[in-house]
PDB file of C-alpha atoms in Angstrom:
ATOM      1  CA  MET N 302     -21.526  -0.069  11.062  1.00  0.00           C
ATOM      2  CA  ILE N 303     -17.622  -0.228  11.285  1.00  0.00           C
ATOM      3  CA  GLY N 304     -17.343   2.346  13.790  1.00  0.00           C
ATOM      4  CA  ASP N 305     -19.664   0.332  16.172  1.00  0.00           C
ATOM      5  CA  ILE N 306     -17.689  -2.954  15.387  1.00  0.00           C
ATOM      6  CA  VAL N 307     -14.390  -1.244  16.343  1.00  0.00           C
ATOM      7  CA  ARG N 308     -15.583   0.668  19.439  1.00  0.00           C
ATOM      8  CA  CYS N 309     -17.478  -2.518  20.986  1.00  0.00           C
ATOM      9  CA  ALA N 310     -14.406  -4.635  20.162  1.00  0.00           C
ATOM     10  CA  TYR N 311     -11.903  -2.223  22.080  1.00  0.00           C
ATOM     11  CA  LYS N 312     -14.378  -2.042  25.047  1.00  0.00           C
ATOM     12  CA  SER N 313     -14.650  -5.760  25.131  1.00  0.00           C
ATOM     13  CA  ALA N 314     -10.867  -6.329  24.897  1.00  0.00           C
ATOM     14  CA  LYS N 315      -9.957  -3.519  27.346  1.00  0.00           C
ATOM     15  CA  GLU N 316     -12.452  -5.080  29.822  1.00  0.00           C
ATOM     16  CA  LYS N 317     -10.945  -8.702  29.372  1.00  0.00           C
ATOM     17  CA  SER N 318      -7.398  -7.513  29.313  1.00  0.00           C
ATOM     18  CA  ASN N 319      -6.591  -6.105  32.960  1.00  0.00           C
ATOM     19  CA  ASP N 320      -3.699  -8.268  33.860  1.00  0.00           C
ATOM     20  CA  LEU N 321      -2.181  -9.116  30.193  1.00  0.00           C
ATOM     21  CA  GLU N 322       1.077  -8.033  28.844  1.00  0.00           C
ATOM     22  CA  ASN N 323       0.694  -5.803  25.647  1.00  0.00           C
ATOM     23  CA  SER N 324       1.306  -8.611  23.021  1.00  0.00           C
ATOM     24  CA  LEU N 325      -1.646 -10.475  24.562  1.00  0.00           C
ATOM     25  CA  LYS N 326      -3.677  -7.392  24.679  1.00  0.00           C
ATOM     26  CA  SER N 327      -3.063  -6.881  21.002  1.00  0.00           C
ATOM     27  CA  LYS N 328      -3.995 -10.752  20.138  1.00  0.00           C
ATOM     28  CA  LEU N 329      -7.169 -10.275  22.367  1.00  0.00           C
ATOM     29  CA  TRP N 330      -7.820  -7.079  20.318  1.00  0.00           C
ATOM     30  CA  ILE N 331      -8.035  -8.936  17.121  1.00  0.00           C
ATOM     31  CA  GLU N 332     -10.158 -11.893  18.500  1.00  0.00           C
ATOM     32  CA  GLU N 333     -12.510  -9.222  19.971  1.00  0.00           C
ATOM     33  CA  LEU N 334     -12.768  -7.511  16.508  1.00  0.00           C
ATOM     34  CA  ALA N 335     -13.395 -10.789  14.823  1.00  0.00           C
ATOM     35  CA  LYS N 336     -15.938 -11.701  17.172  1.00  0.00           C
ATOM     36  CA  GLU N 337     -17.766  -8.216  16.597  1.00  0.00           C
ATOM     37  CA  PHE N 338     -17.700  -9.015  12.765  1.00  0.00           C
ATOM     38  CA  ARG N 339     -19.101 -12.530  13.398  1.00  0.00           C
ATOM     39  CA  LEU N 340     -22.100 -11.036  15.265  1.00  0.00           C
ATOM     40  CA  LYS N 341     -22.674  -8.513  12.262  1.00  0.00           C
ATOM     41  CA  PHE N 342     -22.104 -11.443   9.780  1.00  0.00           C
ATOM     42  CA  CYS N 343     -23.941 -14.173  11.535  1.00  0.00           C
ATOM     43  CA  SER N 344     -25.125 -16.120   8.587  1.00  0.00           C
ATOM     44  CA  PRO N 345     -24.141 -19.468   6.832  1.00  0.00           C
ATOM     45  CA  HIS N 346     -23.421 -17.307   3.940  1.00  0.00           C
ATOM     46  CA  TYR N 347     -20.460 -15.787   5.564  1.00  0.00           C
ATOM     47  CA  ARG N 348     -17.288 -16.999   7.521  1.00  0.00           C
ATOM     48  CA  VAL N 349     -14.993 -14.830   9.600  1.00  0.00           C
ATOM     49  CA  PHE N 350     -11.313 -15.928   9.941  1.00  0.00           C
ATOM     50  CA  SER N 351      -8.912 -15.037  12.584  1.00  0.00           C
ATOM     51  CA  SER N 352      -5.866 -16.665  14.132  1.00  0.00           C
ATOM     52  CA  ASP N 353      -7.552 -18.033  17.273  1.00  0.00           C
ATOM     53  CA  TYR N 354     -10.968 -19.143  15.754  1.00  0.00           C
ATOM     54  CA  TYR N 355     -10.962 -22.837  14.874  1.00  0.00           C
ATOM     55  CA  GLU N 356     -14.622 -23.246  13.683  1.00  0.00           C
ATOM     56  CA  ASN N 357     -13.553 -22.695  10.104  1.00  0.00           C
ATOM     57  CA  ARG N 358     -11.086 -25.599  10.182  1.00  0.00           C
ATOM     58  CA  ASP N 359     -13.430 -28.540   9.164  1.00  0.00           C
ATOM     59  CA  ALA N 360     -14.176 -26.736   5.832  1.00  0.00           C
ATOM     60  CA  PHE N 361     -10.996 -24.787   5.180  1.00  0.00           C
ATOM     61  CA  LYS N 362      -8.264 -26.525   7.339  1.00  0.00           C
ATOM     62  CA  ILE N 363      -7.025 -23.038   8.421  1.00  0.00           C
ATOM     63  CA  ASN N 364      -7.973 -20.463  11.031  1.00  0.00           C
ATOM     64  CA  GLU N 365      -6.779 -17.141   9.217  1.00  0.00           C
ATOM     65  CA  LEU N 366      -6.448 -16.229   5.545  1.00  0.00           C
ATOM     66  CA  LEU N 367      -3.255 -14.011   5.208  1.00  0.00           C
ATOM     67  CA  TYR N 368      -5.029 -11.021   7.105  1.00  0.00           C
ATOM     68  CA  ASP N 369      -5.654 -10.513  10.892  1.00  0.00           C
ATOM     69  CA  VAL N 370      -9.360 -10.715  10.166  1.00  0.00           C
ATOM     70  CA  SER N 371     -11.119 -11.771   7.107  1.00  0.00           C
ATOM     71  CA  VAL N 372     -15.057 -11.692   6.378  1.00  0.00           C
ATOM     72  CA  ALA N 373     -15.797 -13.837   3.655  1.00  0.00           C
ATOM     73  CA  LYS N 374     -18.949 -14.632   1.692  1.00  0.00           C
ATOM     74  CA  ILE N 375     -19.330 -18.451   1.135  1.00  0.00           C
ATOM     75  CA  GLY N 376     -20.497 -20.387  -1.871  1.00  0.00           C
ATOM     76  CA  ARG N 377     -20.963 -24.188  -1.970  1.00  0.00           C
ATOM     77  CA  VAL N 378     -20.086 -26.695  -4.776  1.00  0.00           C
ATOM     78  CA  ASP N 379     -20.159 -30.433  -5.152  1.00  0.00           C
ATOM     79  CA  SER N 380     -16.905 -32.219  -4.704  1.00  0.00           C
ATOM     80  CA  ALA N 381     -15.406 -33.828  -7.642  1.00  0.00           C
ATOM     81  CA  SER N 382     -16.636 -37.136  -6.577  1.00  0.00           C
ATOM     82  CA  GLY N 383     -20.082 -35.714  -5.957  1.00  0.00           C
ATOM     83  CA  LYS N 384     -20.173 -37.412  -2.354  1.00  0.00           C
ATOM     84  CA  THR N 385     -19.933 -34.158  -0.535  1.00  0.00           C
ATOM     85  CA  GLU N 386     -20.490 -30.420  -0.656  1.00  0.00           C
ATOM     86  CA  LEU N 387     -17.525 -28.101  -0.283  1.00  0.00           C
ATOM     87  CA  GLU N 388     -17.513 -24.535   0.623  1.00  0.00           C
ATOM     88  CA  PHE N 389     -15.389 -21.928  -1.068  1.00  0.00           C
ATOM     89  CA  ILE N 390     -14.844 -18.141  -0.836  1.00  0.00           C
ATOM     90  CA  SER N 391     -16.891 -16.396  -3.450  1.00  0.00           C
ATOM     91  CA  SER N 392     -15.955 -12.895  -2.397  1.00  0.00           C
ATOM     92  CA  CYS N 393     -14.565 -10.929   0.368  1.00  0.00           C
ATOM     93  CA  GLU N 394     -16.466  -8.332   2.449  1.00  0.00           C
ATOM     94  CA  TRP N 395     -13.735  -7.108   4.683  1.00  0.00           C
ATOM     95  CA  LEU N 396      -9.981  -7.380   5.149  1.00  0.00           C
ATOM     96  CA  VAL N 397      -8.464  -6.095   8.420  1.00  0.00           C
ATOM     97  CA  GLU N 398      -4.922  -5.409   9.275  1.00  0.00           C
ATOM     98  CA  SER N 399      -4.095  -4.169  12.839  1.00  0.00           C
ATOM     99  CA  GLU N 400      -0.370  -2.904  13.641  1.00  0.00           C
ATOM    100  CA  PHE N 401       0.129  -1.391  17.065  1.00  0.00           C
ATOM    101  CA  HIS N 402       3.759  -0.446  16.586  1.00  0.00           C
ATOM    102  CA  ARG N 403       3.900   3.342  17.682  1.00  0.00           C
ATOM    103  CA  SER N 404       6.914   4.406  15.533  1.00  0.00           C
ATOM    104  CA  ASN N 405       7.983   1.507  13.222  1.00  0.00           C
ATOM    105  CA  SER N 406       6.667   2.684   9.850  1.00  0.00           C
ATOM    106  CA  ARG N 407       8.015  -0.295   7.963  1.00  0.00           C
ATOM    107  CA  GLU N 408       5.756  -2.697   9.999  1.00  0.00           C
ATOM    108  CA  SER N 409       2.838  -0.446   9.261  1.00  0.00           C
ATOM    109  CA  ILE N 410       3.730  -0.070   5.493  1.00  0.00           C
ATOM    110  CA  ILE N 411       4.000  -3.952   5.250  1.00  0.00           C
ATOM    111  CA  ASP N 412       0.550  -4.499   6.703  1.00  0.00           C
ATOM    112  CA  LEU N 413      -0.921  -1.719   4.679  1.00  0.00           C
ATOM    113  CA  SER N 414       0.551  -3.300   1.495  1.00  0.00           C
ATOM    114  CA  LYS N 415      -1.000  -6.451   2.319  1.00  0.00           C
ATOM    115  CA  LEU N 416      -4.418  -4.629   2.250  1.00  0.00           C
ATOM    116  CA  PHE N 417      -3.525  -3.169  -1.069  1.00  0.00           C
ATOM    117  CA  MET N 418      -2.781  -6.740  -2.501  1.00  0.00           C
ATOM    118  CA  GLY N 419      -6.109  -8.019  -1.528  1.00  0.00           C
ATOM    119  CA  ARG N 420      -9.536  -7.904  -3.145  1.00  0.00           C
ATOM    120  CA  SER N 421     -12.303  -6.879  -0.986  1.00  0.00           C
ATOM    121  CA  LYS N 422     -15.344  -4.627  -0.713  1.00  0.00           C
ATOM    122  CA  ASN N 423     -14.056  -3.190   2.412  1.00  0.00           C
ATOM    123  CA  LYS N 424     -10.437  -2.693   4.165  1.00  0.00           C
ATOM    124  CA  LEU N 425      -9.839  -1.676   7.597  1.00  0.00           C
ATOM    125  CA  PHE N 426      -6.309  -0.646   8.719  1.00  0.00           C
ATOM    126  CA  VAL N 427      -5.816  -0.127  12.618  1.00  0.00           C
ATOM    127  CA  VAL N 428      -3.101   1.851  13.995  1.00  0.00           C
ATOM    128  CA  PRO N 429      -2.333   3.280  17.484  1.00  0.00           C
ATOM    129  CA  LYS N 430      -4.099   6.533  18.332  1.00  0.00           C
ATOM    130  CA  SER N 431      -2.001   9.634  19.062  1.00  0.00           C
ATOM    131  CA  THR N 432       1.310   8.414  17.358  1.00  0.00           C
ATOM    132  CA  THR N 433       3.478   9.386  14.643  1.00  0.00           C
ATOM    133  CA  ILE N 434       2.172   6.389  12.686  1.00  0.00           C
ATOM    134  CA  ALA N 435      -1.409   7.555  13.037  1.00  0.00           C
ATOM    135  CA  ASN N 436      -0.460  11.163  11.573  1.00  0.00           C
ATOM    136  CA  TRP N 437       1.657   9.507   8.910  1.00  0.00           C
ATOM    137  CA  VAL N 438      -1.036   7.170   7.679  1.00  0.00           C
ATOM    138  CA  LEU N 439      -3.625  10.046   7.637  1.00  0.00           C
ATOM    139  CA  SER N 440      -1.653  12.740   6.094  1.00  0.00           C
ATOM    140  CA  ASP N 441       1.330  11.493   4.307  1.00  0.00           C
ATOM    141  CA  LEU N 442       0.022   8.187   2.913  1.00  0.00           C
ATOM    142  CA  THR N 443      -3.398   9.220   1.732  1.00  0.00           C
ATOM    143  CA  ASN N 444      -2.299   9.562  -1.826  1.00  0.00           C
ATOM    144  CA  ILE N 445      -0.938   6.007  -2.010  1.00  0.00           C
ATOM    145  CA  PHE N 446      -4.256   4.434  -1.328  1.00  0.00           C
ATOM    146  CA  PRO N 447      -5.265   2.768  -4.487  1.00  0.00           C
ATOM    147  CA  GLN N 448      -8.589   3.523  -6.328  1.00  0.00           C
ATOM    148  CA  ASP N 449      -9.393  -0.019  -6.819  1.00  0.00           C
ATOM    149  CA  GLY N 450     -13.106  -0.157  -5.942  1.00  0.00           C
ATOM    150  CA  SER N 451     -12.464  -1.132  -2.316  1.00  0.00           C
ATOM    151  CA  GLU N 452     -13.851   1.294   0.489  1.00  0.00           C
ATOM    152  CA  TYR N 453     -10.920   2.093   2.728  1.00  0.00           C
ATOM    153  CA  PHE N 454     -11.087   2.624   6.538  1.00  0.00           C
ATOM    154  CA  VAL N 455      -8.608   3.546   9.108  1.00  0.00           C
ATOM    155  CA  ALA N 456      -9.269   3.015  12.856  1.00  0.00           C
ATOM    156  CA  LEU N 457      -7.098   4.841  15.473  1.00  0.00           C
ATOM    157  CA  VAL N 458      -7.243   2.782  18.441  1.00  0.00           C
ATOM    158  CA  PRO N 459      -5.235   3.587  21.924  1.00  0.00           C
ATOM    159  CA  HIS N 460      -2.295   1.489  22.099  1.00  0.00           C
ATOM    160  CA  PRO N 461      -2.497  -1.600  24.512  1.00  0.00           C
ATOM    161  CA  VAL N 462      -0.080   0.178  26.890  1.00  0.00           C
ATOM    162  CA  ASP N 463      -2.324   2.994  27.403  1.00  0.00           C
ATOM    163  CA  TRP N 464      -5.614   1.231  27.570  1.00  0.00           C
ATOM    164  CA  PHE N 465      -5.947   1.820  31.549  1.00  0.00           C
ATOM    165  CA  LYS N 466      -4.342   5.181  31.288  1.00  0.00           C
ATOM    166  CA  THR N 467      -6.909   6.993  29.075  1.00  0.00           C
ATOM    167  CA  GLU N 468     -10.670   6.969  28.519  1.00  0.00           C
ATOM    168  CA  ASP N 469      -9.964   7.695  24.782  1.00  0.00           C
ATOM    169  CA  ALA N 470     -12.271   5.863  22.520  1.00  0.00           C
ATOM    170  CA  PRO N 471     -11.181   4.571  19.013  1.00  0.00           C
ATOM    171  CA  ILE N 472     -11.852   6.868  16.041  1.00  0.00           C
ATOM    172  CA  VAL N 473     -12.704   5.574  12.608  1.00  0.00           C
ATOM    173  CA  TYR N 474     -12.241   7.374   9.314  1.00  0.00           C
ATOM    174  CA  SER N 475     -13.469   6.604   5.787  1.00  0.00           C
ATOM    175  CA  LEU N 476     -11.370   7.587   2.637  1.00  0.00           C
ATOM    176  CA  LYS N 477     -13.732   9.557   0.428  1.00  0.00           C
ATOM    177  CA  ALA N 478     -12.445  11.311  -2.701  1.00  0.00           C
ATOM    178  CA  GLY N 479      -9.039  11.479  -1.252  1.00  0.00           C
ATOM    179  CA  CYS N 480      -9.850  12.774   2.119  1.00  0.00           C
ATOM    180  CA  TRP N 481     -10.436  11.103   5.412  1.00  0.00           C
ATOM    181  CA  ALA N 482     -13.892  11.566   7.025  1.00  0.00           C
ATOM    182  CA  GLU N 483     -14.900  10.300  10.653  1.00  0.00           C
ATOM    183  CA  VAL N 484     -17.613   7.642  10.540  1.00  0.00           C
TER     184      VAL N 484
END
């Protein structure tokens, strides 16, 4: 499932970004990824949060929840007055952080730390493919991923500057028993 979500989001972002600068491509990437999650979690029992998605504002007064993309299971409870029903997040299915710096490991470790802090069934970390950061995450950092009951995934996605220079597709890995396996 997650491999399909990442690949479809990448294809869509690439198709829509021909004349955009890299920072806007990165932003588009996040929204396309969130859109793919919305397609998979299309139910009144779930909400997908991302910075440019405004349909959660009525219930939650915000667009995103600390992460680039969050997929949350929703519960409902009567308000204190009993006059209305309020939605709340009962659990989190996915937390996603995407960091396209090619060589700034500090930016990457900050986003990865955010994933470690959160409580979710699944966590996805996106880094640029074919960079020192990708190699660093998949080799040197494997031992820092907590065994906290979450499933961890890393997606290697071509950097926005390379989108029209390569036909490379994203690769998604899952961490199982301390080793990365392609999904």
